[in-house]
Amino acid sequence: MKRTAAGVTEVAILSALILCTRGANYQDVFVGGRIYFLDSDCYARMERAAIVAAHPGAVVRRHEFENYPAGTRPHTTAPLDYLIVALAATLALFTAQPLDLAGAIIAPLLALAGGWFLWWWARQMPAVARYGALLTYALSAILAHGTALGRPDQQALLIILLMIALAAEWRLQQDTNAPAAHVNPAPLGEYECAASGEKDSRVGWSIVSGAAWGLALWVSLYEPLILLAALLVGTAMTSRAQLVAGSRRIGWLIFLAIILVAGLIEWRWPEPPGWQPFFANWSTTIGELRSVSLTSPIWLAWVGALLIISPVSIAFAVKHRRMPLVFAGLVVLCLLLTTWEARWGYFFAIVFLLTIPAQLAIVRQKWLAVSLLALSLLPLLQFWDGRIWPGEEAILRRATGRREAMEWRAAATSLGGRAWGAVLAPWWLAPATAYWSGRPVVGGSSHESLPGIVDTARFFLATSAAEARQILERHGVQWVLVADGERVGENSAAILGRPVPSDALCRILDRTPSQAPSFLVLRKQNDACKTYEFRDFR
């Protein structure tokens, strides 16, 4: 009874921490009785979900609503679309905005499910080892960002699927990594599952592994493919028999079955991004594609201060067979990939937190392990102290952002009329504009929309009325929405790799509407947006 009560208490506290950290931005999501999303990609995802909700059984293989009129062949896939729609069907009984609410809460719910799985995976570890992994998962800044309220992005689903897949792989490999007798005669199950060596347990974990890897590859053929390849190569080099064991066969069959089903449903291959013109310039404007310096303090807010001594603690854990060698390799691989692209930080944090119990297990003195854990959590707590109780400048900045989002939404939703005219807006605002207006947009937020993004940038930096008019005609534009001229000019210049002309069209449309080309008529304006209509639209 006491053990059950303790378990319920742990789960309750863990759940509260997860929901608090993922929902710390609720004021930016629930604004004025409406629901707003955090990133441009989120609005593109919600547009997909809206299509699926309107046409049950549909698989969205093209985005006609961005990069208009050419459209795009997106890299996003169906699983998250249907998760959002299924959740919306349940919420329809309680809210007038079921789809938006489902999109807003889907990521925190996935994080909550991931936390429950992690607790179950670690349930028989000693307290310090268990709490180290669970608290890092709940408080990690990068994991909270990836599964935040208002962020219906595929990364949220990938984080959970890959954590489950890697946790299952850890269990499957522990038979071949029992601790050395001179260190501790007890099996590795001393701080993991005591029955993990039994055949039925290995079959169960094989099923979990195969299903999780298969679903992760269905969601994305990028990060899961690299991690799976690294895991297979590393395991083959250290314990080839482990991959072909009889207990693994059912897992591989499930994996192949999911891949086959995914291929039959999606029936397409994602387009490679690197060859497209201006891709390098565009990638510098995307936070997840930027590099992370090894000396950046952000690492400590992601995984805690244990990272500082992790080279030594991981080495000892591998030496004493507390940790499969392949996981030490995955930590290094994800660390290096994160220094190249910040988006790998999600998966570095996942791999690292799975190694925390093994790192703490090598510390014999309990008081020292507790001290290490407490010190490790300090950077995480400092991050959340600043996030939950921000300074006046941050409060003002966020309030300004909320007001601008409301005004931009008002401008987008006012684009009435029956004519199916496209909207030209700053590219990072294009997906939200499409979602709110119900009209296609010239730009987009993904690399597949680069042709439209480039033309949008050219329009805003144009100094010739003829050039601007040609772009509008080529894309079937009826409406032009303009935000802060300086910011639009700087971001457009970053895309095209050239300076902002003093007489750039973005500045004229923002500052001096009376000097706008004769074919652009100012119809409406508010503090955040000016709305122009293309007079010669057909």
Coordinates of C-alpha atoms in Angstrom, one line a residue:
M1 CA 0.0 0.0 0.0
K2 CA 2.8 2.4 0.9
R3 CA 4.6 1.6 -2.3
T4 CA 1.4 2.3 -4.4
A5 CA 0.8 5.6 -2.6
A6 CA 4.4 6.6 -3.2
G7 CA 4.1 5.8 -6.9
V8 CA 0.9 7.7 -7.2
T9 CA 2.5 10.7 -5.5
E10 CA 5.5 10.6 -7.8
V11 CA 3.3 10.4 -10.9
A12 CA 1.2 13.3 -9.6
I13 CA 4.2 15.5 -8.9
L14 CA 5.8 14.6 -12.2
S15 CA 2.6 15.4 -14.1
A16 CA 2.3 18.7 -12.4
L17 CA 5.8 19.7 -13.2
I18 CA 5.4 18.7 -16.9
L19 CA 2.2 20.6 -17.3
C20 CA 3.6 23.7 -15.5
T21 CA 6.7 23.9 -17.6
R22 CA 4.9 23.1 -20.9
G23 CA 2.1 25.5 -20.1
A24 CA 4.2 28.4 -18.8
N25 CA 3.4 30.3 -22.0
Y26 CA -0.4 30.1 -21.6
Q27 CA -0.8 33.9 -21.8
D28 CA 0.7 33.9 -25.3
V29 CA -1.6 31.1 -26.5
F30 CA -5.0 32.0 -25.0
V31 CA -5.4 35.6 -25.9
G32 CA -8.7 37.5 -26.0
G33 CA -10.8 34.4 -26.1
R34 CA -8.9 33.1 -29.1
I35 CA -6.1 30.5 -29.5
Y36 CA -2.7 31.4 -31.0
F37 CA 0.2 29.1 -31.9
L38 CA 3.9 29.7 -31.3
D39 CA 5.6 29.1 -34.7
S40 CA 4.8 29.5 -38.4
D41 CA 5.1 25.8 -38.9
C42 CA 2.3 25.3 -36.3
Y43 CA -0.2 27.2 -38.5
A44 CA 0.8 25.1 -41.5
R45 CA 0.2 21.9 -39.4
M46 CA -3.2 23.3 -38.3
E47 CA -4.2 24.0 -41.9
R48 CA -3.4 20.3 -42.6
A49 CA -5.5 19.3 -39.6
A50 CA -8.4 21.4 -40.8
I51 CA -8.3 19.7 -44.2
V52 CA -8.3 16.3 -42.6
A53 CA -11.2 17.3 -40.3
A54 CA -13.2 18.5 -43.3
H55 CA -12.4 15.4 -45.3
P56 CA -12.0 12.4 -43.0
G57 CA -9.7 9.8 -44.4
A58 CA -7.7 12.3 -46.5
V59 CA -3.9 12.3 -46.6
V60 CA -2.5 15.7 -47.3
R61 CA 0.3 15.2 -49.8
R62 CA 0.3 18.7 -51.2
H63 CA 0.0 22.2 -49.7
E64 CA -2.1 24.3 -52.1
F65 CA -2.3 27.0 -49.4
E66 CA 1.3 28.0 -49.5
N67 CA 3.8 28.9 -52.3
Y68 CA 0.8 29.7 -54.4
P69 CA 0.0 28.9 -57.2
A70 CA 2.7 26.1 -57.5
G71 CA 2.0 24.7 -54.0
T72 CA 4.4 22.4 -52.2
R73 CA 5.1 18.7 -51.5
P74 CA 5.7 18.9 -47.8
H75 CA 7.8 16.6 -45.6
T76 CA 5.1 16.5 -43.0
T77 CA 3.1 13.3 -42.6
A78 CA -0.3 12.1 -41.5
P79 CA 0.1 10.8 -37.9
L80 CA 0.1 14.1 -36.1
D81 CA -2.7 15.4 -38.3
Y82 CA -5.0 12.6 -37.2
L83 CA -3.9 12.8 -33.6
I84 CA -5.0 16.5 -33.5
V85 CA -8.3 15.7 -35.3
A86 CA -9.1 12.8 -33.0
L87 CA -8.5 14.9 -30.0
A88 CA -10.6 17.7 -31.5
A89 CA -13.5 15.2 -31.9
T90 CA -13.3 14.6 -28.1
L91 CA -13.1 18.3 -27.2
A92 CA -16.0 19.2 -29.4
L93 CA -18.3 18.5 -26.5
F94 CA -16.6 21.1 -24.3
T95 CA -15.5 24.0 -26.5
A96 CA -16.5 26.0 -29.6
Q97 CA -12.9 25.9 -30.8
P98 CA -12.2 22.1 -30.7
L99 CA -9.6 22.0 -33.5
D100 CA -7.6 25.0 -32.2
L101 CA -7.7 23.8 -28.6
A102 CA -6.6 20.3 -29.7
G103 CA -3.7 21.8 -31.6
A104 CA -2.8 23.9 -28.6
I105 CA -2.7 21.1 -26.0
I106 CA -1.6 18.1 -28.2
A107 CA 2.1 18.7 -27.4
P108 CA 1.8 19.0 -23.6
L109 CA -0.4 15.8 -23.6
L110 CA 2.3 14.0 -25.6
A111 CA 4.8 15.2 -23.1
L112 CA 2.6 14.0 -20.2
A113 CA 2.4 10.6 -21.9
G114 CA 6.1 10.5 -22.3
G115 CA 6.6 11.4 -18.7
W116 CA 4.4 8.5 -17.6
F117 CA 6.3 6.1 -19.8
L118 CA 9.6 7.3 -18.4
W119 CA 8.4 6.8 -14.8
W120 CA 7.3 3.3 -15.7
W121 CA 10.6 2.6 -17.4
A122 CA 12.5 3.8 -14.3
R123 CA 10.1 2.6 -11.7
Q124 CA 12.4 0.0 -10.1
M125 CA 15.6 2.2 -10.1
P126 CA 16.8 3.6 -6.8
A127 CA 15.2 6.9 -5.9
V128 CA 18.1 9.2 -6.8
A129 CA 18.7 7.6 -10.2
R130 CA 15.0 7.6 -11.0
Y131 CA 14.5 11.2 -9.9
G132 CA 17.5 12.4 -11.9
A133 CA 15.9 11.2 -15.2
L134 CA 12.4 12.3 -14.3
L135 CA 13.2 15.8 -13.1
T136 CA 15.5 16.5 -16.0
Y137 CA 12.7 15.4 -18.4
A138 CA 10.2 17.7 -16.6
L139 CA 12.5 20.7 -16.3
S140 CA 14.6 20.6 -19.5
A141 CA 14.2 23.9 -21.3
I142 CA 14.7 22.3 -24.8
L143 CA 12.2 19.5 -24.1
A144 CA 9.7 22.0 -22.7
H145 CA 10.1 24.1 -25.9
G146 CA 9.6 21.1 -28.1
T147 CA 6.4 20.1 -26.4
A148 CA 5.1 23.5 -25.3
L149 CA 1.5 24.6 -25.2
G150 CA 0.5 26.0 -28.6
R151 CA 3.1 24.1 -30.5
P152 CA 1.5 21.4 -32.6
D153 CA 4.7 20.4 -34.4
Q154 CA 6.0 17.0 -35.4
Q155 CA 9.1 17.5 -33.2
A156 CA 6.8 17.0 -30.2
L157 CA 5.7 13.6 -31.5
L158 CA 9.3 12.7 -32.5
I159 CA 10.6 13.5 -29.0
I160 CA 8.2 11.0 -27.4
L161 CA 8.6 8.3 -30.0
L162 CA 12.4 8.4 -30.0
M163 CA 12.5 8.5 -26.2
I164 CA 10.4 5.3 -26.1
A165 CA 12.5 3.7 -28.8
L166 CA 15.8 4.4 -27.1
A167 CA 14.5 3.4 -23.7
A168 CA 13.4 0.1 -25.1
E169 CA 16.8 -0.4 -26.8
W170 CA 18.5 0.2 -23.4
R171 CA 16.5 -2.5 -21.9
L172 CA 17.1 -4.9 -24.8
Q173 CA 20.9 -4.4 -24.4
Q174 CA 21.2 -4.8 -20.7
D175 CA 21.7 -8.6 -20.7
T176 CA 25.0 -8.1 -22.6
N177 CA 26.0 -5.3 -20.3
A178 CA 25.8 -6.8 -16.8
P179 CA 28.0 -5.1 -14.3
A180 CA 31.5 -6.6 -13.8
A181 CA 31.7 -8.9 -10.8
H182 CA 34.4 -7.0 -9.0
V183 CA 32.3 -3.8 -9.1
N184 CA 29.0 -5.2 -8.0
P185 CA 27.8 -8.8 -8.2
A186 CA 24.2 -7.8 -8.6
P187 CA 22.8 -7.7 -12.2
L188 CA 22.2 -4.4 -14.0
G189 CA 18.6 -4.8 -12.9
E190 CA 19.7 -3.5 -9.5
Y191 CA 18.7 -0.1 -10.8
E192 CA 16.6 -1.1 -13.7
C193 CA 13.9 -3.8 -14.2
A194 CA 14.8 -6.9 -12.2
A195 CA 13.1 -9.2 -14.7
S196 CA 14.5 -7.6 -17.8
G197 CA 16.5 -10.7 -18.7
E198 CA 13.5 -12.9 -19.0
K199 CA 12.4 -13.9 -22.4
D200 CA 8.9 -12.5 -22.2
S201 CA 10.3 -9.1 -21.1
R202 CA 12.7 -9.0 -24.0
V203 CA 9.9 -9.8 -26.4
G204 CA 7.8 -7.1 -24.9
W205 CA 10.6 -4.5 -25.2
S206 CA 11.2 -5.7 -28.8
I207 CA 7.6 -4.9 -29.7
V208 CA 7.9 -1.5 -28.1
S209 CA 11.1 -0.8 -29.9
G210 CA 9.9 -1.9 -33.3
A211 CA 6.7 0.1 -33.0
A212 CA 8.4 3.2 -31.8
W213 CA 11.1 3.2 -34.4
G214 CA 8.6 2.5 -37.2
L215 CA 6.2 5.3 -36.1
A216 CA 9.2 7.7 -35.7
L217 CA 10.3 7.0 -39.3
W218 CA 6.7 7.5 -40.5
V219 CA 6.8 10.9 -38.9
S220 CA 10.2 11.9 -40.2
L221 CA 13.0 10.4 -42.3
Y222 CA 15.6 12.7 -40.9
E223 CA 16.5 12.4 -37.2
P224 CA 15.0 8.9 -36.5
L225 CA 16.8 7.5 -39.6
I226 CA 20.2 8.9 -38.4
L227 CA 19.7 7.7 -34.8
L228 CA 18.6 4.3 -35.9
A229 CA 21.5 3.9 -38.3
A230 CA 23.9 4.9 -35.6
L231 CA 22.3 2.6 -33.1
L232 CA 22.4 -0.4 -35.4
V233 CA 26.0 0.2 -36.5
G234 CA 27.2 0.7 -32.9
T235 CA 25.3 -2.4 -31.7
A236 CA 26.6 -4.5 -34.6
M237 CA 30.1 -3.5 -33.6
T238 CA 29.7 -4.4 -29.9
S239 CA 27.1 -7.2 -29.8
R240 CA 25.9 -8.3 -33.2
A241 CA 24.1 -11.3 -31.7
Q242 CA 21.8 -8.9 -29.8
L243 CA 20.3 -7.6 -33.1
V244 CA 19.5 -11.1 -34.5
A245 CA 18.3 -12.7 -31.2
G246 CA 15.0 -14.6 -31.5
S247 CA 13.3 -12.3 -29.1
R248 CA 14.0 -9.4 -31.6
R249 CA 12.2 -10.9 -34.6
I250 CA 8.7 -9.8 -33.7
G251 CA 10.0 -6.3 -33.1
W252 CA 11.6 -6.2 -36.6
L253 CA 8.5 -7.5 -38.2
I254 CA 6.3 -4.8 -36.5
F255 CA 8.9 -2.2 -37.6
L256 CA 8.7 -3.4 -41.2
A257 CA 4.9 -3.6 -41.2
I258 CA 4.6 0.0 -40.0
I259 CA 7.1 1.2 -42.6
L260 CA 5.1 -0.6 -45.3
V261 CA 1.8 0.9 -44.1
A262 CA 3.4 4.3 -44.0
G263 CA 4.7 4.0 -47.5
L264 CA 1.3 2.9 -48.8
I265 CA -0.5 5.7 -47.0
E266 CA 1.9 8.6 -47.7
W267 CA 3.0 7.4 -51.2
R268 CA 5.7 10.0 -51.7
W269 CA 9.2 10.9 -50.8
P270 CA 10.2 14.3 -49.2
E271 CA 12.2 16.6 -51.4
P272 CA 15.8 17.2 -50.4
P273 CA 16.3 20.8 -49.3
G274 CA 20.0 21.5 -49.9
W275 CA 19.9 22.1 -53.7
Q276 CA 17.4 25.0 -53.7
P277 CA 18.6 28.5 -54.5
F278 CA 18.8 30.8 -51.4
F279 CA 18.5 27.8 -49.0
A280 CA 21.6 28.8 -47.2
N281 CA 20.4 32.4 -46.7
W282 CA 17.0 31.2 -45.5
S283 CA 18.4 28.7 -43.1
T284 CA 20.2 31.4 -41.2
T285 CA 16.8 32.9 -40.3
I286 CA 15.5 29.7 -38.7
G287 CA 16.4 29.2 -35.1
E288 CA 16.4 25.4 -35.2
L289 CA 18.9 25.4 -38.1
R290 CA 21.5 27.5 -36.3
S291 CA 24.6 26.1 -34.7
V292 CA 25.1 25.9 -30.9
S293 CA 28.5 26.7 -29.5
L294 CA 30.0 24.1 -27.1
T295 CA 30.7 27.0 -24.7
S296 CA 27.1 28.2 -24.7
P297 CA 25.4 28.2 -21.2
I298 CA 22.2 27.0 -22.8
W299 CA 23.4 23.4 -22.6
L300 CA 23.0 23.6 -18.8
A301 CA 19.4 24.8 -19.1
W302 CA 18.8 21.8 -21.4
V303 CA 20.2 18.9 -19.4
G304 CA 21.6 20.3 -16.1
A305 CA 25.0 20.8 -14.6
L306 CA 25.7 17.0 -14.6
L307 CA 26.8 17.7 -18.2
I308 CA 30.0 19.3 -16.9
I309 CA 31.3 16.0 -15.4
S310 CA 29.5 13.7 -17.8
P311 CA 32.6 12.8 -19.9
V312 CA 34.1 11.2 -16.7
S313 CA 30.8 9.8 -15.3
I314 CA 29.8 8.3 -18.6
A315 CA 33.2 6.8 -19.1
F316 CA 33.1 5.1 -15.6
A317 CA 29.5 4.0 -16.3
V318 CA 30.6 2.3 -19.5
K319 CA 33.7 0.8 -17.9
H320 CA 31.7 -0.7 -15.1
R321 CA 29.0 -1.9 -17.5
R322 CA 26.3 0.3 -16.1
M323 CA 25.7 1.8 -19.6
P324 CA 25.8 0.2 -23.1
L325 CA 28.7 1.6 -25.0
V326 CA 26.5 2.4 -27.9
F327 CA 24.6 5.0 -25.8
A328 CA 27.8 6.8 -24.9
G329 CA 28.4 7.0 -28.7
L330 CA 24.8 8.4 -29.2
V331 CA 25.5 11.1 -26.6
V332 CA 28.6 12.2 -28.5
L333 CA 26.9 12.0 -31.9
C334 CA 23.8 14.1 -30.8
L335 CA 26.1 16.6 -29.1
L336 CA 28.1 17.1 -32.3
L337 CA 24.9 17.3 -34.4
T338 CA 23.5 19.9 -32.1
T339 CA 26.6 22.1 -32.5
W340 CA 25.7 21.9 -36.2
E341 CA 21.9 22.3 -36.0
A342 CA 20.0 23.4 -32.8
R343 CA 17.1 21.1 -33.7
W344 CA 19.2 18.1 -32.6
G345 CA 19.1 19.5 -29.0
Y346 CA 15.8 17.8 -28.4
F347 CA 17.3 14.4 -29.1
F348 CA 20.6 15.1 -27.3
A349 CA 18.5 15.9 -24.2
I350 CA 16.5 12.6 -24.6
V351 CA 19.6 10.5 -25.0
F352 CA 21.4 12.3 -22.1
L353 CA 18.6 12.0 -19.6
L354 CA 18.4 8.2 -20.3
T355 CA 22.0 8.0 -19.2
I356 CA 21.6 10.0 -16.0
P357 CA 20.6 7.0 -13.8
A358 CA 23.7 5.1 -14.9
Q359 CA 25.9 8.2 -14.3
L360 CA 24.5 8.5 -10.8
A361 CA 24.6 4.8 -10.1
I362 CA 28.4 4.8 -10.1
V363 CA 28.4 7.1 -7.1
R364 CA 28.5 4.7 -4.0
Q365 CA 27.7 7.3 -1.4
K366 CA 24.0 8.2 -1.4
W367 CA 24.6 11.7 0.0
L368 CA 27.0 12.4 -2.8
A369 CA 24.6 11.3 -5.5
V370 CA 21.9 13.4 -4.0
S371 CA 24.3 16.4 -3.9
L372 CA 25.2 15.9 -7.5
L373 CA 21.6 15.7 -8.5
A374 CA 20.7 18.9 -6.6
L375 CA 23.6 20.8 -8.2
S376 CA 22.7 19.5 -11.6
L377 CA 19.2 20.8 -11.3
L378 CA 20.2 24.3 -10.3
P379 CA 20.6 25.7 -13.9
L380 CA 17.2 24.2 -14.8
L381 CA 15.6 25.9 -11.9
Q382 CA 17.3 29.2 -12.7
F383 CA 15.9 29.0 -16.2
W384 CA 12.4 28.5 -15.0
D385 CA 12.7 31.2 -12.4
G386 CA 13.5 33.7 -15.2
R387 CA 10.7 32.3 -17.4
I388 CA 7.9 32.2 -15.0
W389 CA 8.8 35.5 -13.3
P390 CA 10.3 37.5 -16.2
G391 CA 11.5 41.1 -15.9
E392 CA 9.5 44.2 -17.0
E393 CA 11.3 44.3 -20.4
A394 CA 10.3 40.7 -21.2
I395 CA 6.7 41.2 -20.0
L396 CA 6.4 44.3 -22.2
R397 CA 7.9 42.4 -25.2
R398 CA 5.5 39.5 -24.8
A399 CA 2.5 41.9 -24.4
T400 CA 3.5 43.7 -27.6
G401 CA 3.7 40.4 -29.4
R402 CA 0.3 39.4 -28.3
R403 CA -1.3 42.7 -29.3
E404 CA 0.4 42.5 -32.8
A405 CA -0.8 38.9 -33.2
M406 CA -4.4 39.9 -32.4
E407 CA -4.3 42.8 -34.9
W408 CA -2.7 40.7 -37.6
R409 CA -5.4 38.1 -37.1
A410 CA -8.1 40.8 -37.4
A411 CA -6.6 42.0 -40.7
A412 CA -6.3 38.5 -42.1
T413 CA -9.8 37.4 -41.2
S414 CA -11.3 40.5 -42.8
L415 CA -10.2 39.5 -46.3
G416 CA -13.7 38.6 -47.5
G417 CA -15.1 38.2 -50.9
R418 CA -15.7 35.3 -53.2
A419 CA -12.7 35.8 -55.5
W420 CA -10.0 33.2 -54.7
G421 CA -7.1 35.7 -54.6
A422 CA -3.8 34.9 -52.9
V423 CA -2.3 37.0 -50.1
L424 CA 1.3 38.3 -50.2
A425 CA 2.5 38.8 -46.6
P426 CA 5.9 38.6 -44.9
W427 CA 6.9 34.9 -45.2
W428 CA 7.1 34.1 -41.5
L429 CA 3.6 35.4 -41.1
A430 CA 2.3 33.7 -44.2
P431 CA 1.1 30.4 -42.6
A432 CA -0.9 32.2 -40.0
T433 CA -2.4 34.5 -42.6
A434 CA -3.5 31.5 -44.7
Y435 CA -5.0 29.8 -41.6
W436 CA -6.9 32.8 -40.5
S437 CA -8.0 34.2 -43.9
G438 CA -8.8 30.9 -45.6
R439 CA -6.8 32.1 -48.7
P440 CA -3.6 30.8 -50.2
V441 CA -0.4 32.7 -49.6
V442 CA 2.7 33.3 -51.7
G443 CA 5.2 32.5 -49.1
G444 CA 5.4 29.8 -46.4
S445 CA 7.7 28.7 -43.6
S446 CA 9.3 25.5 -45.0
H447 CA 12.1 25.0 -47.4
E448 CA 9.6 23.7 -49.9
S449 CA 8.1 27.2 -50.1
L450 CA 11.4 28.8 -50.9
P451 CA 10.4 30.0 -54.4
G452 CA 7.4 31.9 -52.9
I453 CA 9.6 33.1 -50.0
V454 CA 12.1 34.5 -52.4
D455 CA 9.5 36.2 -54.6
T456 CA 7.9 37.7 -51.4
A457 CA 11.3 39.1 -50.4
R458 CA 11.9 40.5 -54.0
F459 CA 8.5 42.2 -53.8
F460 CA 9.2 43.9 -50.5
L461 CA 12.7 45.1 -51.6
A462 CA 11.5 46.1 -55.1
T463 CA 12.3 49.7 -56.2
S464 CA 10.5 49.3 -59.5
A465 CA 6.7 49.3 -59.7
A466 CA 6.9 47.1 -62.8
E467 CA 8.8 44.4 -60.9
A468 CA 6.4 44.5 -58.0
R469 CA 3.4 44.3 -60.4
Q470 CA 4.9 41.3 -62.2
I471 CA 5.3 39.4 -59.0
L472 CA 1.7 40.0 -58.0
E473 CA 0.3 38.9 -61.4
R474 CA 2.5 35.8 -61.5
H475 CA 1.2 34.6 -58.1
G476 CA -2.5 35.6 -58.5
V477 CA -2.3 38.1 -55.6
Q478 CA -5.3 40.0 -54.6
W479 CA -4.2 41.2 -51.2
V480 CA -0.9 42.5 -49.8
L481 CA -0.4 42.7 -46.0
V482 CA 2.5 44.7 -44.7
A483 CA 4.0 44.7 -41.2
D484 CA 6.8 46.8 -39.7
G485 CA 8.7 48.0 -42.8
E486 CA 12.1 47.9 -41.2
R487 CA 11.8 44.3 -40.0
V488 CA 10.3 43.2 -43.3
G489 CA 13.2 44.8 -45.1
E490 CA 15.9 43.3 -42.9
N491 CA 14.4 39.7 -43.2
S492 CA 13.9 40.1 -46.9
A493 CA 17.5 41.3 -47.3
A494 CA 18.7 38.3 -45.3
I495 CA 16.9 35.9 -47.8
L496 CA 18.2 37.6 -50.9
G497 CA 21.7 38.4 -49.5
R498 CA 21.6 42.1 -50.5
P499 CA 21.1 45.4 -48.6
V500 CA 17.7 47.1 -48.2
P501 CA 17.3 50.0 -50.7
S502 CA 16.3 53.3 -49.2
D503 CA 13.2 53.4 -51.4
A504 CA 12.3 49.7 -50.9
L505 CA 8.6 49.0 -51.4
C506 CA 8.2 47.6 -47.9
R507 CA 9.2 51.0 -46.4
I508 CA 6.9 52.9 -48.7
L509 CA 3.9 50.7 -48.0
D510 CA 4.5 50.9 -44.3
R511 CA 5.4 54.6 -43.8
T512 CA 4.0 56.5 -46.8
P513 CA 1.0 54.7 -48.3
S514 CA 0.1 57.7 -50.4
Q515 CA 3.3 57.1 -52.4
A516 CA 2.4 53.4 -53.1
P517 CA 2.2 52.3 -56.7
S518 CA -1.2 53.2 -58.2
F519 CA -2.2 49.5 -58.6
L520 CA -2.1 49.0 -54.7
V521 CA -5.0 50.6 -52.8
L522 CA -4.9 50.9 -49.1
R523 CA -8.1 49.4 -47.7
K524 CA -7.5 48.9 -44.0
Q525 CA -4.9 49.5 -41.4
N526 CA -4.2 49.0 -37.7
D527 CA -1.1 49.3 -35.5
A528 CA 0.4 46.0 -36.7
C529 CA -0.8 45.7 -40.3
K530 CA -1.7 47.6 -43.5
T531 CA -3.9 45.9 -46.0
Y532 CA -3.6 46.7 -49.7
E533 CA -5.7 45.4 -52.5
F534 CA -4.2 44.8 -56.0
R535 CA -6.5 46.9 -58.1
D536 CA -6.0 44.9 -61.3
F537 CA -6.6 41.5 -59.8
R538 CA -8.6 39.1 -62.0

